[in-house]
Amino acid sequence: MAIIFHEESREFHLFNDEVSYIIGILPNGQLGQLYYGRRIQDRDSFSHLREGGKRSLAAYVFEGDTDFSLAHTRQEYPSYGTTDFRYPALGIEQENGSRISNFQYSHHFLFNGKKKLEGLPAVYVEDEHEAQSLEIILGDAELGMRLVLSYTIYENMPVIVRSAKYLKDTGKPVLLERAMSMSVDFSDYDYEMVQFSGAWARERHKRVRRLEQGVQSIHSMRGASSAEHNPFLILKRPDTTEDLGEAYGFSLVYSGNFLAQVEVDTHGVARAMMGIHPDTFEWKLEVGETFQTPEVVMVYSYDGLNGMSQVYHKLYRTRLARGYWRDKARPILLNNWEATEFDFDENKILQIAEGGQKLGCELFVLDDGWFGARNNDHAGLGDWYVNREKLPDGITGLAKKITKMGMQFGLWIEPEMVNKDSDLYRMHPDWILHTPNRSSSHSRNQYTLDLTRYEVREYIYERISSILSQADISYIKWDMNRYMTECYSLGKENRCQGEVTHRYILGLYELYERLVTQFPDVLFESCASGGARFDPGMLYFAPQAWTSDDTDAVERLKIQSGTSYCYPLSCMGAHISAVPNQQMGRMTPLDTRFQVACYGAFGYELDLNQLSDAEKEAVKTQIEFVKGHRELIQKGIFYRLEHPYQDKYVAWMCVSEDKKEALVSCYRILNEANQGFERLKLRGLEENSSYQLCEWLSAEDKTDSYSGAELMYAGIGLSKYFGKKVGDFQAATWYLKA
Ligand code: GLA
C-alpha cells in the first residue's frame, strides 16, 4: 500500500495490491481525476490520461486556448459554472449572491492511519499501519475558504474512503448549499446501477438499471436514510456476476437525508456522487467555522458482487462496528412484540420468557408498551417511566426475575419521539420539530423531538441512563418509527433552518455516543419500523439492526439477500415468528423459517409456549445448532450462490476464513411438478480438501465426502434433497467440514 506524490507531474497515486486511484493537479490548479480501478503500475506521470480538445458549444478556461475545458475533464470535486455544466459536488452562496468558486491546490499531508471524523461515524484503524491517508488542501482566496479533501486507502482491502471539509477563514459568512462527500468521474458509462430500494416491510430489494445519458439517482428527504432507498450504490459492468467482473460500491456512512446519483454526460462520462441531500440542506459558515461532510466508503472489486460484499462485510464488522460486542457471538434473543403487542403484564412476560429460557434462548427483550400510558400507539412516548400497573416491580424487578432464570434482559425504547398524549408533550409542546403557525402532521400518532436542542438531548440522556443504571439491562432496541415533516426548529443552535435535518442527525450521534460510552457492555440494536434506518452510520453505534418488520421467510430471502450486498450477517437481526405471518399472512414451515433466520443475528419473535411439543423440540435443536455454528455464520465469508434458476431457488453460503467448514442453504420458493435435476455449485472451498457433507435434520447418520473442487464445479444434485420435500417454501441446509 502506498500513497505517492509525484512532484514533477503533480500527481497523487493511491494504491495497494488490488486498486489504484490517481489524482492530478489541473492547469487551473483544481484537481482532476485520472484513474480509479484495478491496480496499475506506478509511473512518474499519468498526465496522458487527461485528454482535451476543441468541441463546439464548449467553454474554455484560458484565454486563447481551446483545449482545457472542465466540461471535458474528469474531476475530483467539481464545481458548477466555470466551464462545467454538470451537477457539482459543492455550492457556496456568497454575500454578493455569486455561487462561483475556485478551489486550487495549496498543499497536502500524508500520514499513516486514519483520523477520526468530528461528530460523525467513520471506519477506523486499530493499528496505524492498516491504512494510509492523504489530505489535499485547496484554497479559494476570493471566498476566504479552504477545502480539505480526505482519502484513506486500506492496506489489505480494496477500500478507499473519502470525505470533504470546509473551513471559513476570512471575509463574510457564506451559505453552504451543497457539500457532497465524494464525486467520481468514470471515463465511460457502460455500467449498470444497482440500488437497494423498497418500502416498509420490503426493504432493500435489489434493483438494477442501465446507465443512460442524464441523471439517475436515489435519495432520501425523509429525515432518515429510509426504507425506500439505502444509502448504497453499486456500479457494475453489465456482464459482472456475483463471482466475476468489475464492481464499484459506494456506501455513505450517514443516517439522514442523502442523495446518490450518477450523471452521464454528453461525452459518455459517468459522474457518481454521494452525500447529504442538497435540497434539504443549507449550512451557514461564519469566519473560524468548519463543516465536515460524512464519509463515503468506496470498494472496488474485480471478483464480482460477492467479492465486493465480502470486503464491506469485513470492514464494517471489524472497522466500523465497535466496542465490547463487536467480535462477540450475538445472543439468541426472544422478543415479545409479535406475541403480545401492548397487551401484557408481568406474569405474561415472565411466562413467555420462561418458555424461551427452557428451550435455550439467551436474551429476553421486552418491547414497546412498558412505560407511561402506553397501552396503544396513541399515548406514552416520551414518558420513560415504568408503568407499574403492568410491571409492579418496575424494570429493575422484572430484569432481576429474568436474569435469575438464566437469561439476559433487554429493553425497547423509542427516545426520539413523543405522543401528544404524554406528560412530556404537555410539559414541552415546543420540543417537537414543527413550523410555527402551521399544523404538524402526525405519523403513527407521534411527533419527532427536536434533537438539535441541547435540553431535549439532555432529557433523553438522563432518562435512558437512569434506566440503564438502575436495572440489569444487557441490550437496548432503539427504535424510530416516523419520518420528519414540517422540519423547523426553535432551537438557538440552528442559525438557519436548512441546518435542522443534519443537526438532528449530529444530535442523534452525540446522544448515542454518550450512551454507548457510558454503557459499553450493553448491546444496542437499531430499528426504525424495521429497516428504515439500516445504514453504516447506525452500525457505528449499534452493531446490529432490526432488518425488517417483515419476518416472512420468503420475503426475508429478498430482504436479507439485498441487505447482504453491503452489510455483514452479524448485524442483521433475523427472527422466527409465528404463522400465518403477521405481515404477509403466509404459512411457511418452521424449518424453512429457521433456515432463513439463522443467516443473521438470530432470535424468536413469538410466544414459544404456543408451539406443539414437536415444534418445541425443533426449536431446541435450532438453538443448539445456532450456538454451535454462529461464529461461522456471523464471521464467515458469505456468498450469494448464483445459478440459472433464480426464480425457483435462492441459495446462500458461509465459509470459514480457513475454509475448514461451511454452511450452505438452498431455498425452493414454489414447488414444481415433474422436477428437473438441478445442481447447486458451491463457492469458496479448498479445491483439494475433502468435505463431509451433512444435511441439516437428516435422519441418516452417514455423511458423504466430496472434494471442494467437485462441490464447486459439479455441484450438489438438488433433486436428491428436494425430491422428498412436498409443497412450497422448502429449504435444505448442509454443514460441510473438511
Ligand atoms: C416498530 C418495530 C417493531 C416493534 C414496534 C413497537 O414497528 O419495528 O419491531 O418494536 O415498533 O411499537
XYZ file of C-alpha atoms in Angstrom, residues 97-543:
447
model
C -25.071 36.358 -4.460
C -22.405 34.611 -6.529
C -22.074 30.843 -6.408
C -18.854 30.642 -8.400
C -15.912 29.122 -6.598
C -12.372 28.181 -7.496
C -10.600 25.890 -5.040
C -6.975 25.439 -6.089
C -4.351 23.076 -4.784
C -2.352 24.579 -1.957
C -0.536 21.734 -0.173
C -1.122 18.269 1.182
C -0.402 15.966 4.109
C 0.383 12.267 4.024
C 0.184 10.170 7.163
C -0.274 6.626 8.404
C -3.598 5.542 9.833
C -6.838 7.453 9.657
C -8.166 10.414 11.610
C -11.500 10.383 13.404
C -14.288 12.438 11.871
C -15.549 15.211 14.132
C -19.016 14.291 15.397
C -19.588 11.699 12.689
C -19.379 7.919 12.496
C -16.487 6.601 10.434
C -14.471 3.496 9.697
C -11.264 3.340 11.707
C -7.928 1.569 12.043
C -6.618 -0.277 15.071
C -3.020 -0.015 14.053
C -1.761 2.926 12.043
C -0.127 0.605 9.507
C -3.504 -0.731 8.398
C -4.085 2.317 6.238
C -2.559 5.480 4.843
C -4.263 8.808 4.479
C -3.931 11.857 2.273
C -5.368 15.290 2.911
C -5.297 17.676 -0.002
C -5.808 21.278 0.984
C -7.307 23.577 -1.616
C -7.855 27.288 -1.222
C -10.124 29.949 -2.689
C -8.757 33.358 -1.684
C -11.773 35.233 -3.020
C -14.020 33.138 -0.758
C -11.606 33.233 2.156
C -12.013 29.481 2.417
C -10.124 26.235 2.403
C -11.404 22.864 1.337
C -9.780 19.669 2.609
C -10.350 16.511 0.583
C -9.517 13.439 2.638
C -8.606 9.988 1.369
C -7.738 6.806 3.197
C -6.580 3.631 1.500
C -6.502 0.367 3.456
C -3.547 -1.948 3.169
C -5.289 -5.282 2.729
C -8.626 -4.328 1.270
C -9.602 -2.577 -1.964
C -11.126 0.232 0.095
C -10.782 3.968 -0.369
C -12.608 6.275 1.998
C -13.372 9.876 1.066
C -14.806 12.947 2.734
C -14.574 16.736 2.469
C -14.185 19.504 4.993
C -14.854 23.208 4.509
C -13.058 25.909 6.516
C -14.068 29.549 6.559
C -11.003 31.647 7.324
C -11.683 35.261 6.434
C -14.249 37.635 4.940
C -18.000 37.486 5.137
C -20.029 34.428 6.172
C -21.205 32.112 3.388
C -24.036 29.660 2.937
C -23.030 26.137 2.064
C -25.792 24.860 -0.181
C -24.258 21.668 -1.372
C -21.384 19.717 0.148
C -21.165 16.223 -1.278
C -18.897 13.657 0.319
C -17.359 12.429 -2.896
C -17.545 12.552 -6.652
C -16.008 10.152 -9.157
C -15.922 10.664 -12.944
C -15.775 7.345 -14.833
C -14.470 7.553 -18.377
C -17.389 5.566 -19.828
C -20.938 4.685 -18.883
C -21.079 1.024 -19.773
C -22.369 0.251 -16.300
C -25.450 -0.880 -14.525
C -26.512 0.995 -11.436
C -27.589 -1.314 -8.645
C -29.656 0.152 -5.847
C -31.408 -1.301 -2.797
C -34.874 0.101 -2.612
C -38.354 -0.724 -1.424
C -40.634 0.318 1.393
C -41.626 -0.605 4.927
C -41.694 -4.427 5.232
C -39.923 -4.868 1.904
C -36.686 -3.011 2.406
C -33.537 -3.214 0.276
C -34.756 -5.160 -2.707
C -32.075 -5.216 -5.344
C -32.920 -3.118 -8.433
C -30.732 -2.812 -11.494
C -30.821 -0.312 -14.342
C -28.583 0.506 -17.241
C -26.930 3.936 -17.131
C -28.213 6.394 -19.724
C -27.355 9.964 -20.624
C -28.885 12.193 -17.957
C -29.197 11.794 -14.221
C -30.215 8.624 -12.412
C -30.460 8.836 -8.667
C -31.775 7.571 -5.377
C -32.300 9.718 -2.331
C -33.969 10.299 0.991
C -35.587 13.533 2.137
C -37.390 11.776 4.994
C -35.021 12.725 7.796
C -33.701 9.152 7.970
C -31.701 7.141 5.489
C -35.043 5.368 4.826
C -36.634 2.083 3.900
C -37.253 3.471 0.426
C -33.598 3.702 -0.640
C -30.492 2.547 1.174
C -27.514 4.968 1.070
C -25.585 2.497 -1.022
C -24.973 2.237 -4.734
C -23.093 -0.154 -6.965
C -21.819 0.482 -10.464
C -21.120 -2.786 -12.211
C -20.316 -3.803 -15.725
C -23.340 -5.382 -17.468
C -21.638 -8.771 -17.540
C -20.471 -8.657 -13.925
C -21.943 -11.542 -11.939
C -21.873 -12.466 -8.295
C -18.490 -14.091 -8.865
C -16.797 -12.377 -11.773
C -16.226 -8.928 -13.118
C -15.866 -5.331 -12.044
C -17.981 -3.580 -9.482
C -17.630 -0.303 -7.597
C -19.521 0.114 -4.332
C -20.302 3.485 -2.718
C -21.606 3.446 0.825
C -22.411 6.624 2.724
C -21.718 6.462 6.444
C -24.724 8.567 7.387
C -28.254 8.113 8.720
C -30.138 11.134 7.381
C -31.180 12.713 4.094
C -28.913 11.726 1.269
C -28.508 11.866 -2.470
C -26.673 9.280 -4.546
C -26.625 9.963 -8.242
C -24.904 9.136 -11.475
C -24.930 11.680 -14.256
C -23.943 10.531 -17.700
C -22.814 13.490 -19.765
C -22.770 14.289 -23.428
C -19.433 12.524 -23.949
C -20.340 9.394 -22.038
C -18.545 10.222 -18.810
C -20.435 8.868 -15.788
C -20.188 11.072 -12.716
C -21.118 9.278 -9.494
C -21.627 11.361 -6.409
C -22.952 10.909 -2.945
C -23.578 12.967 0.142
C -26.092 14.865 2.234
C -29.131 15.737 0.113
C -28.594 19.329 -1.039
C -32.304 20.113 -1.365
C -32.945 19.893 2.370
C -29.597 21.315 3.415
C -28.030 24.716 3.987
C -25.248 25.482 6.376
C -24.104 28.898 7.489
C -20.342 29.151 7.811
C -19.039 32.051 9.858
C -15.387 33.008 9.972
C -13.467 30.467 12.044
C -16.012 27.698 11.486
C -15.703 24.393 9.657
C -18.080 21.929 8.100
C -17.252 18.241 7.847
C -19.180 16.001 5.425
C -19.920 12.360 6.242
C -17.609 9.866 4.572
C -18.160 7.515 1.673
C -16.601 4.061 1.707
C -15.704 3.038 -1.838
C -14.927 -0.588 -2.592
C -13.561 -1.756 -5.912
C -13.900 -5.418 -6.859
C -12.969 -7.459 -9.880
C -14.290 -10.580 -8.178
C -17.883 -9.751 -8.844
C -20.510 -8.655 -6.387
C -19.710 -11.333 -3.822
C -16.122 -10.094 -3.818
C -17.320 -6.551 -3.189
C -19.777 -7.555 -0.456
C -17.159 -9.624 1.339
C -14.928 -6.555 1.619
C -17.758 -4.438 3.045
C -18.637 -7.222 5.478
C -15.128 -7.470 6.822
C -14.604 -3.730 7.025
C -17.964 -2.943 8.629
C -17.841 -5.894 11.020
C -14.337 -5.149 12.256
C -13.570 -1.499 11.488
C -16.934 0.282 11.716
C -18.750 -1.639 14.452
C -17.061 -1.034 17.790
C -16.897 -1.989 21.382
C -17.462 -5.000 23.548
C -19.973 -6.656 21.207
C -18.032 -6.173 18.006
C -16.387 -9.580 17.978
C -18.792 -11.402 20.264
C -21.255 -14.004 19.022
C -24.730 -12.484 19.108
C -27.029 -13.824 21.838
C -30.128 -15.735 20.737
C -32.955 -13.446 21.654
C -36.666 -13.740 22.257
C -38.774 -10.636 21.715
C -42.384 -10.361 22.872
C -43.680 -7.816 20.331
C -45.490 -10.045 17.864
C -46.736 -12.246 20.724
C -48.332 -9.537 22.850
C -48.018 -6.109 21.248
C -49.136 -3.704 24.058
C -51.248 -6.239 25.885
C -49.147 -7.727 28.668
C -48.434 -7.722 32.371
C -45.513 -9.079 34.334
C -46.957 -12.576 34.561
C -47.477 -12.888 30.860
C -43.976 -11.603 30.179
C -42.412 -13.993 32.665
C -44.270 -16.892 31.099
C -43.079 -16.008 27.628
C -39.541 -15.529 28.902
C -39.595 -18.827 30.729
C -40.859 -20.597 27.615
C -37.846 -19.257 25.767
C -35.387 -19.964 28.537
C -36.422 -23.619 28.672
C -35.657 -24.028 25.004
C -32.286 -22.302 25.215
C -32.859 -18.595 24.419
C -30.190 -16.377 25.939
C -31.713 -12.915 25.987
C -35.272 -11.803 26.579
C -36.318 -8.453 25.098
C -39.296 -6.534 26.401
C -40.622 -4.486 23.507
C -42.933 -1.471 23.319
C -45.588 -0.796 25.968
C -43.784 -0.905 29.339
C -43.788 2.830 30.119
C -46.146 5.754 30.711
C -49.716 5.310 29.469
C -48.534 3.245 26.544
C -51.417 0.819 26.036
C -51.656 1.539 22.329
C -49.665 3.690 19.933
C -51.618 6.872 20.712
C -50.031 7.624 24.062
C -46.993 7.483 26.272
C -43.984 8.051 24.002
C -41.673 10.433 25.804
C -42.653 9.276 29.313
C -39.805 6.911 30.053
C -41.107 5.884 33.454
C -42.248 2.332 34.041
C -45.962 1.539 34.022
C -46.442 -0.002 37.472
C -49.858 -1.370 36.598
C -48.260 -3.684 34.090
C -44.963 -4.162 35.881
C -45.451 -3.703 39.632
C -41.779 -4.366 40.404
C -40.603 -1.999 37.740
C -37.994 -2.735 35.100
C -35.465 -3.374 37.825
C -37.648 -6.072 39.357
C -38.516 -7.668 36.045
C -34.881 -7.672 34.940
C -33.928 -9.361 38.192
C -36.506 -12.124 37.664
C -35.420 -12.725 34.106
C -31.720 -12.784 34.853
C -32.435 -15.162 37.719
C -33.976 -17.512 35.164
C -30.586 -17.569 33.469
C -31.329 -15.189 30.633
C -30.120 -11.683 29.937
C -32.654 -8.898 29.856
C -33.167 -6.305 27.099
C -35.491 -3.347 26.636
C -37.163 -1.421 23.808
C -37.048 2.379 23.668
C -38.001 5.000 21.114
C -36.287 8.032 22.576
C -36.523 10.382 19.598
C -40.318 10.544 19.657
C -43.262 11.842 21.626
C -47.034 11.297 21.568
C -49.190 14.386 22.128
C -50.893 12.315 24.787
C -47.888 12.265 27.110
C -46.677 14.225 30.099
C -43.576 15.188 28.195
C -45.551 16.831 25.404
C -47.910 18.539 27.844
C -44.867 19.984 29.578
C -42.822 20.869 26.466
C -45.054 21.232 23.395
C -42.309 23.292 21.728
C -39.838 20.382 21.856
C -41.110 18.812 18.651
C -39.913 19.702 15.194
C -42.705 21.913 13.874
C -43.177 25.015 11.792
C -44.617 27.962 13.751
C -48.227 28.838 12.902
C -48.717 25.721 10.810
C -50.256 22.403 11.648
C -47.951 19.458 12.423
C -48.522 16.214 10.549
C -48.642 13.016 12.559
C -47.340 9.601 11.699
C -48.180 6.619 13.902
C -49.709 9.302 16.182
C -46.278 10.566 17.083
C -44.023 13.587 16.608
C -40.287 13.972 16.306
C -38.432 15.503 19.228
C -36.040 18.246 18.229
C -32.696 16.550 18.825
C -30.875 19.633 17.599
C -31.671 21.148 21.004
C -29.368 20.556 23.912
C -32.134 20.449 26.545
C -34.030 17.778 24.577
C -30.951 15.588 24.286
C -30.248 16.098 27.989
C -33.734 14.921 28.921
C -33.403 11.771 26.816
C -29.914 11.076 28.070
C -30.949 11.461 31.694
C -33.958 9.118 31.247
C -32.121 6.357 29.424
C -29.002 6.442 31.522
C -31.061 6.337 34.679
C -32.995 3.259 33.456
C -29.781 1.557 32.373
C -28.064 2.353 35.665
C -30.884 1.021 37.821
C -31.611 -2.302 36.176
C -29.581 -5.196 34.914
C -30.066 -4.487 31.219
C -27.772 -6.089 28.635
C -29.472 -4.968 25.455
C -31.371 -1.968 24.094
C -33.541 -1.919 20.981
C -33.515 1.732 19.922
C -36.486 2.277 17.647
C -37.520 5.236 15.470
C -40.931 4.984 13.876
C -41.656 8.020 11.752
C -40.131 10.307 9.146
C -39.760 14.079 9.638
C -42.304 16.640 8.478
C -42.625 20.423 8.991
C -38.965 20.278 9.783
C -38.222 23.524 11.633
C -36.528 24.076 14.946
C -36.990 26.700 17.631
C -33.565 25.783 18.967
C -30.982 28.528 19.014
C -28.311 26.123 17.742
C -29.756 26.382 14.246
C -28.549 29.543 12.583
C -30.655 28.774 9.536
C -33.450 26.244 9.136
C -31.571 24.414 6.403
C -29.280 23.115 9.128
C -32.005 21.296 11.066
C -32.073 17.881 9.403
C -28.298 17.493 9.575
C -28.057 18.914 13.105
C -30.727 16.412 14.109
C -28.523 13.551 12.947
C -25.492 15.094 14.655
C -27.570 15.352 17.841
C -28.614 11.733 17.498
C -24.992 10.639 17.043
C -23.902 12.674 20.059
C -26.595 11.107 22.209
C -25.743 7.608 21.032
C -22.045 8.222 21.631
C -22.631 9.322 25.211
C -24.769 6.267 25.927
C -22.518 3.673 24.302
C -19.565 5.213 26.106
C -21.301 5.167 29.463
C -22.690 1.638 28.966
C -20.035 -0.135 26.910
C -21.334 -3.641 27.710
C -24.860 -3.021 26.511
C -25.662 -4.459 23.087
C -27.540 -1.813 21.102
C -29.769 -2.836 18.204
C -31.077 -0.062 15.981
C -34.533 -0.246 14.486
C -36.764 2.103 12.515
C -40.129 0.473 11.815
C -37.893 -2.425 10.900
C -35.183 -1.361 8.480
C -35.863 2.312 7.761
C -32.512 3.449 9.156
C -30.364 0.461 8.331
C -27.139 2.244 7.456
C -23.431 2.344 8.301
C -23.927 5.443 10.475
C -26.118 3.499 12.860
C -23.833 0.482 12.693
C -21.056 2.542 14.264
C -23.100 2.816 17.464
C -25.334 -0.257 17.333
C -23.569 -3.361 15.996
